[in-house]
XYZ file of C-alpha atoms in Angstrom:
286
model
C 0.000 0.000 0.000
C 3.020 2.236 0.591
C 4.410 1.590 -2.590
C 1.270 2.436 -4.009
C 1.187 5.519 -2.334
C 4.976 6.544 -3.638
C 3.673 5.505 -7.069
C 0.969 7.726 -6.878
C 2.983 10.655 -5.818
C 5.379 10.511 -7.799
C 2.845 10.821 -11.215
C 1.709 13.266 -9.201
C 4.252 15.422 -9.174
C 5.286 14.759 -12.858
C 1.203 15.403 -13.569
C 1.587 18.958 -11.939
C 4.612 20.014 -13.536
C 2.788 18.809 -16.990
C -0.579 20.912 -16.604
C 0.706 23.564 -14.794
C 4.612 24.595 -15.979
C 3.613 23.293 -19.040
C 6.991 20.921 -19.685
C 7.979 17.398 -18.497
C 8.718 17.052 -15.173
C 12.611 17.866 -14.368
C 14.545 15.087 -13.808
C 14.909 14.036 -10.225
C 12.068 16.389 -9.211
C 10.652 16.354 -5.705
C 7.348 18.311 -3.931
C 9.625 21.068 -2.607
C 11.020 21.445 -6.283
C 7.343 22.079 -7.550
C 6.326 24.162 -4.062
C 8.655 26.669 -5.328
C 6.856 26.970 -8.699
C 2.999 27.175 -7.801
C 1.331 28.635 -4.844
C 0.126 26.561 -2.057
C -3.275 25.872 -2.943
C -2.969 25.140 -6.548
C 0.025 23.099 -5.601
C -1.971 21.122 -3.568
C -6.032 21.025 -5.531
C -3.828 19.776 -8.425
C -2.132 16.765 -6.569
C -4.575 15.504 -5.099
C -7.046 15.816 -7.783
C -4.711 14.138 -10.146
C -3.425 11.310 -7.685
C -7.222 10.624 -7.089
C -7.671 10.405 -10.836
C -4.878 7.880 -11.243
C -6.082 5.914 -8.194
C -9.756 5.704 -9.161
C -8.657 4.853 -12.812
C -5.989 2.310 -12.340
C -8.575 0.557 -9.730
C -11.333 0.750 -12.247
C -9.408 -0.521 -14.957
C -7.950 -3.884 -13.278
C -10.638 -4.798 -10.660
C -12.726 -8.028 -11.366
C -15.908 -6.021 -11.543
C -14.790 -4.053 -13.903
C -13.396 -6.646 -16.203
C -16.738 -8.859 -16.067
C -18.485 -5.541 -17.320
C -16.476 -4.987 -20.000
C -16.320 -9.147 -20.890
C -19.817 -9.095 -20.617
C -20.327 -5.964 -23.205
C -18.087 -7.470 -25.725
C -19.914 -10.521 -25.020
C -23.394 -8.836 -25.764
C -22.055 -6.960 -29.255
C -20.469 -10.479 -30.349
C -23.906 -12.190 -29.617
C -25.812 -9.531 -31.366
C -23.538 -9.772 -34.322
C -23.765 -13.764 -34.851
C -27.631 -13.193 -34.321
C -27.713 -10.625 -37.361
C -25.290 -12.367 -39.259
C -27.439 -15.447 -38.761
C -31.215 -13.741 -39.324
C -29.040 -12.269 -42.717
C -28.033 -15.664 -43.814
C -31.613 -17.725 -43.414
C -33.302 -14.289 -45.224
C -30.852 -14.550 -47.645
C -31.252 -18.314 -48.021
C -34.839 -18.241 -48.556
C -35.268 -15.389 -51.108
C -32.531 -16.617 -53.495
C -34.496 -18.982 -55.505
C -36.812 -16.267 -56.247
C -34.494 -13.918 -56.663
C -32.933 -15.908 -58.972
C -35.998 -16.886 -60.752
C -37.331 -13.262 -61.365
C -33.716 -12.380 -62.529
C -33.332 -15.276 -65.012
C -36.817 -14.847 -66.370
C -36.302 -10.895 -66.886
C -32.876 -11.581 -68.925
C -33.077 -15.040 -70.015
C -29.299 -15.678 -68.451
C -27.519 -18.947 -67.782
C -30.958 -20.279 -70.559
C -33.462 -19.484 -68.176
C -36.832 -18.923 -69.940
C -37.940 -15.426 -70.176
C -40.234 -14.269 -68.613
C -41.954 -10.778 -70.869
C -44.897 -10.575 -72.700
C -47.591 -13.307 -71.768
C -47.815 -15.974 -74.773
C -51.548 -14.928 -75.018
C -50.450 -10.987 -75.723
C -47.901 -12.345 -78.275
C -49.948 -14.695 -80.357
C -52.496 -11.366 -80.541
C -49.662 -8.756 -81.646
C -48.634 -11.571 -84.319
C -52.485 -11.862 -85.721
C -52.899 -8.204 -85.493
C -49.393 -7.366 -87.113
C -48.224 -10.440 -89.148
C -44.541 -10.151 -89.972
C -44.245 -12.020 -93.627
C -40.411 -12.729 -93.736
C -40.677 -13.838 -89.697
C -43.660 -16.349 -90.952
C -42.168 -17.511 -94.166
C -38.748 -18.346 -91.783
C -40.601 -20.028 -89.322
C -42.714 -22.585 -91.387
C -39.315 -23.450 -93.151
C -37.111 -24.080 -89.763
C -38.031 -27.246 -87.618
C -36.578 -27.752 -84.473
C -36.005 -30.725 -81.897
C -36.526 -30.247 -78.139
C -34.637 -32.638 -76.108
C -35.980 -33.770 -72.548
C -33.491 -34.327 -69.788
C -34.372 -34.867 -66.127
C -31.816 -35.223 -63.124
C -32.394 -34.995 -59.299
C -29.674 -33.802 -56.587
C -27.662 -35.370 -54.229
C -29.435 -37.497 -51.778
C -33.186 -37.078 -53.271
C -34.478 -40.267 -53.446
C -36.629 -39.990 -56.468
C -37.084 -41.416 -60.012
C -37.367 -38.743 -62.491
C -37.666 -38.839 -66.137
C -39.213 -37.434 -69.455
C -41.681 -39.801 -70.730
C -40.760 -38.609 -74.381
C -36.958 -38.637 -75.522
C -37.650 -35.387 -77.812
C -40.413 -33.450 -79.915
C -40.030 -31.754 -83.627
C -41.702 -28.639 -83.589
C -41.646 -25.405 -85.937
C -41.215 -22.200 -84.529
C -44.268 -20.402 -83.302
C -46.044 -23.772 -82.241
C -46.925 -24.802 -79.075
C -46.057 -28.194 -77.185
C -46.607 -29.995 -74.967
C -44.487 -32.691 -72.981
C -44.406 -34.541 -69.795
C -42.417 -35.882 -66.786
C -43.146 -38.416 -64.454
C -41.407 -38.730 -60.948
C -41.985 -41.414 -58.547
C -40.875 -41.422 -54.793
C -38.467 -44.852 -53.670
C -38.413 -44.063 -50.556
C -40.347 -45.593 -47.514
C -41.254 -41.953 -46.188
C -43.049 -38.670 -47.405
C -40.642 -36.283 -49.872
C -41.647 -32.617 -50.833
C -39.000 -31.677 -53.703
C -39.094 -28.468 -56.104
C -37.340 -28.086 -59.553
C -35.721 -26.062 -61.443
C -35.061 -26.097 -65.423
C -33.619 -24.296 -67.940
C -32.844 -24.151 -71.608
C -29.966 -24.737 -73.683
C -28.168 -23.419 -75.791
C -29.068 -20.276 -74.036
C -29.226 -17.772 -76.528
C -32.685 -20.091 -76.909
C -34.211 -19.095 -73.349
C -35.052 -15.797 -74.691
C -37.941 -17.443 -77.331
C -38.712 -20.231 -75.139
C -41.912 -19.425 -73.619
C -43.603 -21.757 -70.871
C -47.448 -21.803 -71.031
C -47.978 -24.223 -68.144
C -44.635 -25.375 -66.040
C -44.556 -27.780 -62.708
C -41.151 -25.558 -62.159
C -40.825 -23.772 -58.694
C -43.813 -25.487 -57.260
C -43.739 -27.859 -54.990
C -44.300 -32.030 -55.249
C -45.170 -33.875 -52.687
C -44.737 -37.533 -53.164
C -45.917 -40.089 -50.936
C -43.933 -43.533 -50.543
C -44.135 -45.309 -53.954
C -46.029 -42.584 -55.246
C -45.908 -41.559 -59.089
C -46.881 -38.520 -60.813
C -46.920 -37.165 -64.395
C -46.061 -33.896 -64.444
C -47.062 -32.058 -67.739
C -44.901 -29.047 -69.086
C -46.870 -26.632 -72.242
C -44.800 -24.176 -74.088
C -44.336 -22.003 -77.379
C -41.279 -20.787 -79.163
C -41.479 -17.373 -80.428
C -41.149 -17.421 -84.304
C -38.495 -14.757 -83.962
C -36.034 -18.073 -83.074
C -36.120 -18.580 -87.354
C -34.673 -15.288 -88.247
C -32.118 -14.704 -85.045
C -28.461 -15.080 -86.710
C -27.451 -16.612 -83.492
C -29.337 -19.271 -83.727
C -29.186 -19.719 -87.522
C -27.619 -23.179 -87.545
C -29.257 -24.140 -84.285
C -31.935 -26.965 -84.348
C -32.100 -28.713 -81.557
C -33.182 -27.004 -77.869
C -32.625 -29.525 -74.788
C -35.314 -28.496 -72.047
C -33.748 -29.955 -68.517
C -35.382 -30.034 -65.033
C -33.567 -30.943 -61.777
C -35.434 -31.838 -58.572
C -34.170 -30.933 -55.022
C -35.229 -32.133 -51.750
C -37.549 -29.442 -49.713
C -38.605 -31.466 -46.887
C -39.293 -35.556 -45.209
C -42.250 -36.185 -43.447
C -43.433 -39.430 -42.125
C -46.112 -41.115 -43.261
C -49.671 -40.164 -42.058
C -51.832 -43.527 -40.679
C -53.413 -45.109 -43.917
C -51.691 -43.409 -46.297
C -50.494 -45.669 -49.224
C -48.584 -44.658 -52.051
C -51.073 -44.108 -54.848
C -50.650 -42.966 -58.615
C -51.353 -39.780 -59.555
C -51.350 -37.447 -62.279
C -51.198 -33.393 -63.168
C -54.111 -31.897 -64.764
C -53.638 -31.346 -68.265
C -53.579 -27.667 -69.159
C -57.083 -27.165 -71.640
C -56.667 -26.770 -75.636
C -53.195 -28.709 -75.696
C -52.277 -30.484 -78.048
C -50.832 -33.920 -77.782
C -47.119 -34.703 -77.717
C -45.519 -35.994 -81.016
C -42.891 -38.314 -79.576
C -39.810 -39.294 -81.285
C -37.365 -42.317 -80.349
């Protein structure tokens, strides 16, 4: 406690000499040194106001209650962090598949059909305003959409096209199907995805009725067929991109959404998507 005291006194001193003379404290300097510069009562307001400065903040600083306040502060701002971070991760999780979605369909990127004018407001503009040269190109180009089908890692399903590919012209509409079928011994809730390559061809591939984005649940054994209506825009025939490109391949993936056991007397049972009015059948090719 002493040596506390000397301590104490001795930034005292040096303290004084700073704030009041203005200059470091001269070496070896002592009280009667600094007496002889200051009057009494300044001498002495000053000391003690500094040494209880230095006493109450080097006791504040190092004492255990003062450490667990300031542990505990950092503690808070670190929890409220990893709380933010975390709320910003599961927001972010959720709205990037429609995110993604609504930016794919606006620009047609990585083949993504677009997403503009409905196919009802196009086939009107093209009665109203027939183009000659963009209906002359079209009745001479035929194409061939391909069907491919995949599922992700771990989803337990069976998915496939149940036609290998379709010839169509440009400005028809088509129609096509998918069937998937659960193997599992439990409930599965999956959504897909698609898109259209080569993917300068997203951006005239038009999708009247789609299963895409929505969800499926499948009970154990269950099968479904899954139709999918579109139209290409008869622009395709004169787009110099695309001039020696015939053959589209349409491709879904499923992912896994969610398990859920199976409800008492449920029993996997075959079932089937409406199909969308005024389509046309497929025209399958091996």
């Amino acid at each position: 406690m002493l040596r506390r005291f000397k301590d104490l006194h001795r930034h005292a001193i040096r303290g004084v000499c700073q704030i009041t003379l203005r200059g470091p404290a001269p070496s070896g300097a002592s009280t009667a040194l600094v007496r002889e510069e200051l009057p009494p009562q300044v001498f002495h307001d000053t000391q003690r106001r500094i040494a209880r400065r230095l006493f109450t903040t080097g006791r504040s600083l190092h004492s255990p209650q003062h450490v667990y306040e300031r542990t505990k502060a950092a503690s808070s701002e670190h929890a409220l962090y990893l709380v933010g971070m975390t709320v910003a991760l599961v927001g972010a999780t959720y709205g990037a598949v429609p995110v993604y979605r609504m930016f794919c369909a606006a620009t047609g990127y990585g083949g993504t059909v677009q997403e503009g004018a409905s196919v009802e407001a196009k086939l009107r503009a093209r009665e109203e305003n027939p183009n000659a040269e963009v209906e002359t190109a079209a009745a001479a180009r035929q194409l061939t959409v391909s069907f491919n089908a995949d599922v992700s890692d771990g989803m337990p399903w069976k998915f496939v096209p149940t036609q290998r590919s379709i010839k169509i012209r440009p400005g028809e509409s088509s129609l096509a199907f998918y069937t998937a079928t659960n193997l599992s011994d439990h409930a599965i809730t999956g959504v897909s995805t698609y898109n259209v390559t080569p993917m300068q061809a997203g951006v005239y591939f038009n999708k009247i009725q789609c299963f895409c984005f929505e969800e499926q649940k499948l009970r154990p054994g269950e099968s479904i067929d899954m139709p999918i209506f579109f139209y290409v825009d008869p622009e395709y025939a004169t787009d110099p991109r695309l001039k020696h490109i015939n053959a589209l391949t349409l491709s879904y993936t499923f992912f896994k959404v969610s398990e859920d056991e199976v409800e008492a007397g449920e029993e996997g049972l075959p079932a089937a998507a409406p199909l969308p009015s005024g389509a046309p059948a497929p025209q399958a090719t091996a």
